[in-house]
């Protein structure tokens, strides 16, 4: 599988073949759905809370006698039928945490990378370095690629603070070290840019560096 390559200023170069691992062209949509659903569920706070009849303040005294008033029977002003009363079957604090096995997370990352590569939305770029960090250099790079208005995920070889600082003010750009992006991060992006040095070091170890993501 061949992908486009670019220099640090956005100049197109010759196409380059991706390593067979993890780029084998296989996409498991069921696994992608499972992992993305789990990631979104794990981001939920689960802090919504309502009061039941036993937790609403007041209402310990019967508002009126049982018979003879002509009105319906009432035992507490904190009943769910009353304004200011309790809530029936309302939400309570809970955890939405979903655990996804490590093998499933890794398979989802491979499927997401293959999805972007197959559709031409993954490219290699030469190693970046900005000293001092400059946001306009990242913006100029994306403009030269014609992707300035899209979501772009930049995967670097290891942690690069200068690249991260250069891109953090751009709302549609995320910078992560190779191996720390989840399947959701990859699918969120319209374009995945990977530093070519990631594959130069050890092509055989690419799959072992795949991250586990949020799930």
Coordinates of C-alpha atoms in Angstrom, one line a residue:
X1 CA 0.0 0.0 0.0
X2 CA 1.5 3.3 -1.1
X3 CA 0.9 6.7 0.4
X4 CA 2.0 10.3 -0.4
X5 CA 5.0 11.8 1.3
X6 CA 5.6 15.5 2.1
X7 CA 8.4 17.7 3.3
X8 CA 8.1 19.9 6.4
X9 CA 6.9 22.8 4.2
X10 CA 4.2 20.7 2.4
X11 CA 6.1 20.0 -0.8
X12 CA 5.0 16.6 -2.3
X13 CA 7.5 13.9 -2.7
X14 CA 7.6 10.4 -4.2
X15 CA 5.1 7.9 -2.9
X16 CA 6.3 5.4 -0.3
X17 CA 5.1 1.9 0.5
X18 CA 3.8 1.4 4.0
X19 CA 4.9 -1.7 6.1
X20 CA 2.6 -4.6 5.9
X21 CA 2.2 -4.4 9.7
X22 CA -0.1 -2.8 10.6
X23 CA -1.1 -1.7 7.1
X24 CA -2.5 -5.0 5.8
X25 CA -5.6 -3.4 4.3
X26 CA -8.0 -5.2 6.7
X27 CA -10.8 -3.2 8.2
X28 CA -13.0 -4.7 10.9
X29 CA -16.0 -2.4 11.2
X30 CA -17.6 -4.3 14.1
X31 CA -14.5 -3.7 16.2
X32 CA -14.3 -0.1 15.3
X33 CA -17.9 0.4 16.3
X34 CA -17.3 -1.4 19.6
X35 CA -14.3 0.7 20.5
X36 CA -15.6 4.0 19.4
X37 CA -18.9 3.4 21.4
X38 CA -16.8 2.5 24.4
X39 CA -14.6 5.6 24.1
X40 CA -17.7 7.9 24.0
X41 CA -19.3 6.0 26.9
X42 CA -16.2 6.4 29.0
X43 CA -16.2 10.1 28.5
X44 CA -19.6 10.4 30.1
X45 CA -19.5 11.8 33.6
X46 CA -22.6 10.1 34.9
X47 CA -23.2 12.8 37.6
X48 CA -26.9 13.4 36.8
X49 CA -28.9 13.0 40.1
X50 CA -32.5 13.4 41.1
X51 CA -34.1 13.0 44.5
X52 CA -36.4 10.2 45.4
X53 CA -39.3 10.5 47.8
X54 CA -37.1 9.5 50.7
X55 CA -34.5 12.1 50.0
X56 CA -36.7 15.2 49.3
X57 CA -36.8 17.5 52.3
X58 CA -40.0 17.9 54.3
X59 CA -43.4 16.2 53.8
X60 CA -43.3 14.2 57.0
X61 CA -46.7 15.4 58.0
X62 CA -49.9 14.4 56.3
X63 CA -51.2 17.5 54.5
X64 CA -54.9 16.8 55.4
X65 CA -57.0 14.1 57.0
X66 CA -57.8 11.0 55.1
X67 CA -61.5 11.4 54.7
X68 CA -64.2 14.0 54.7
X69 CA -62.4 16.9 52.8
X70 CA -63.7 16.0 49.4
X71 CA -60.1 15.9 48.1
X72 CA -58.0 13.0 47.0
X73 CA -56.0 11.2 49.6
X74 CA -52.5 12.5 50.2
X75 CA -49.9 11.3 52.6
X76 CA -47.0 13.7 51.8
X77 CA -46.4 16.9 49.9
X78 CA -43.2 15.4 48.6
X79 CA -45.0 12.8 46.5
X80 CA -44.0 12.7 42.8
X81 CA -47.5 14.0 42.0
X82 CA -46.8 17.3 43.8
X83 CA -44.9 20.3 42.5
X84 CA -41.5 20.3 44.3
X85 CA -41.9 16.7 45.1
X86 CA -39.7 13.7 44.2
X87 CA -38.9 12.2 40.7
X88 CA -40.0 8.8 39.8
X89 CA -37.2 6.6 38.3
X90 CA -35.0 9.6 37.7
X91 CA -31.3 9.4 36.9
X92 CA -28.8 8.6 39.7
X93 CA -25.0 8.9 39.7
X94 CA -23.6 5.9 37.9
X95 CA -20.5 4.8 35.9
X96 CA -20.8 4.3 32.2
X97 CA -17.4 2.7 32.0
X98 CA -17.0 0.0 29.4
X99 CA -14.0 -2.2 29.4
X100 CA -12.6 -3.2 26.1
X101 CA -9.9 -6.0 25.9
X102 CA -6.4 -4.9 24.8
X103 CA -6.4 -7.1 21.7
X104 CA -9.7 -5.5 20.6
X105 CA -8.3 -2.0 21.1
X106 CA -5.2 -2.8 19.1
X107 CA -7.2 -4.4 16.3
X108 CA -9.4 -1.2 16.2
X109 CA -6.3 1.0 15.8
X110 CA -5.1 -1.1 13.0
X111 CA -8.5 -1.0 11.3
X112 CA -8.7 2.8 11.7
X113 CA -5.2 3.2 10.2
X114 CA -6.1 1.0 7.3
X115 CA -9.3 2.9 6.8
X116 CA -7.4 6.2 6.5
X117 CA -4.7 4.7 4.3
X118 CA -7.1 3.0 1.9
X119 CA -9.1 6.2 1.3
X120 CA -6.0 8.3 0.8
X121 CA -6.3 10.2 4.0
X122 CA -3.0 9.1 5.5
X123 CA 0.4 10.5 4.5
X124 CA 4.0 10.6 5.6
X125 CA 5.8 13.7 6.4
X126 CA 9.5 14.3 7.2
X127 CA 10.4 14.8 10.9
X128 CA 9.2 18.1 12.2
X129 CA 11.1 20.5 14.5
X130 CA 10.1 24.0 15.4
X131 CA 12.6 26.0 17.5
X132 CA 11.1 28.2 18.8
X133 CA 7.5 26.9 18.4
X134 CA 5.6 28.7 15.8
X135 CA 1.9 28.2 15.1
X136 CA 2.1 29.9 11.7
X137 CA 4.4 27.2 10.5
X138 CA 1.9 24.4 11.2
X139 CA -0.8 26.6 9.7
X140 CA 1.3 27.2 6.6
X141 CA 2.0 23.4 6.3
X142 CA -1.7 22.6 6.4
X143 CA -2.5 25.4 3.9
X144 CA 0.0 24.0 1.4
X145 CA -1.7 20.6 1.7
X146 CA -5.2 22.2 1.3
X147 CA -6.3 20.8 4.6
X148 CA -6.4 24.0 6.8
X149 CA -10.2 23.7 7.4
X150 CA -10.2 20.0 8.2
X151 CA -9.4 17.9 11.3
X152 CA -5.7 16.8 11.2
X153 CA -4.0 14.2 13.4
X154 CA -0.2 14.5 13.5
X155 CA 1.6 11.5 14.8
X156 CA 5.2 12.2 15.8
X157 CA 8.1 9.9 16.7
X158 CA 8.1 10.2 20.4
X159 CA 7.0 13.2 22.4
X160 CA 7.9 16.6 20.7
X161 CA 6.9 19.5 22.9
X162 CA 7.8 22.1 20.2
X163 CA 5.4 20.5 17.7
X164 CA 2.7 20.3 20.3
X165 CA 3.1 23.9 21.3
X166 CA 3.1 25.0 17.7
X167 CA -0.3 23.2 17.0
X168 CA -2.2 23.6 20.3
X169 CA -3.9 26.9 19.2
X170 CA -5.3 25.3 16.0
X171 CA -8.7 23.9 16.9
X172 CA -8.7 21.2 14.2
X173 CA -5.2 19.9 14.9
X174 CA -4.1 17.2 17.4
X175 CA -0.5 16.2 18.0
X176 CA 0.2 12.8 19.6
X177 CA 3.2 10.5 19.7
X178 CA 2.9 7.4 17.5
X179 CA 1.4 4.7 19.6
X180 CA -0.7 6.9 21.9
X181 CA -3.6 7.7 19.5
X182 CA -6.8 5.7 19.9
X183 CA -9.0 4.4 17.2
X184 CA -11.4 7.3 17.9
X185 CA -8.6 9.9 17.5
X186 CA -7.7 8.4 14.1
X187 CA -11.4 8.3 12.9
X188 CA -12.0 11.8 14.2
X189 CA -9.4 13.2 11.8
X190 CA -9.9 13.9 8.2
X191 CA -6.1 13.5 7.6
X192 CA -3.5 11.5 9.5
X193 CA 0.1 12.8 9.1
X194 CA 2.8 10.4 10.3
X195 CA 6.4 11.3 10.6
X196 CA 8.3 9.1 8.2
X197 CA 11.0 8.4 10.9
X198 CA 8.4 6.3 12.7
X199 CA 8.8 3.6 10.1
X200 CA 12.5 4.2 9.4
X201 CA 13.6 3.1 12.9
X202 CA 12.2 -0.4 12.9
X203 CA 9.5 -1.4 10.5
X204 CA 9.1 -4.8 12.1
X205 CA 8.2 -3.3 15.5
X206 CA 5.4 -1.0 14.2
X207 CA 2.6 -3.2 15.5
X208 CA 4.1 -3.4 18.9
X209 CA 4.0 0.3 19.3
X210 CA 0.3 0.5 18.7
X211 CA -1.3 2.3 21.6
X212 CA -4.3 1.2 23.7
X213 CA -6.3 4.5 23.4
X214 CA -9.1 5.6 25.8
X215 CA -11.3 2.5 26.0

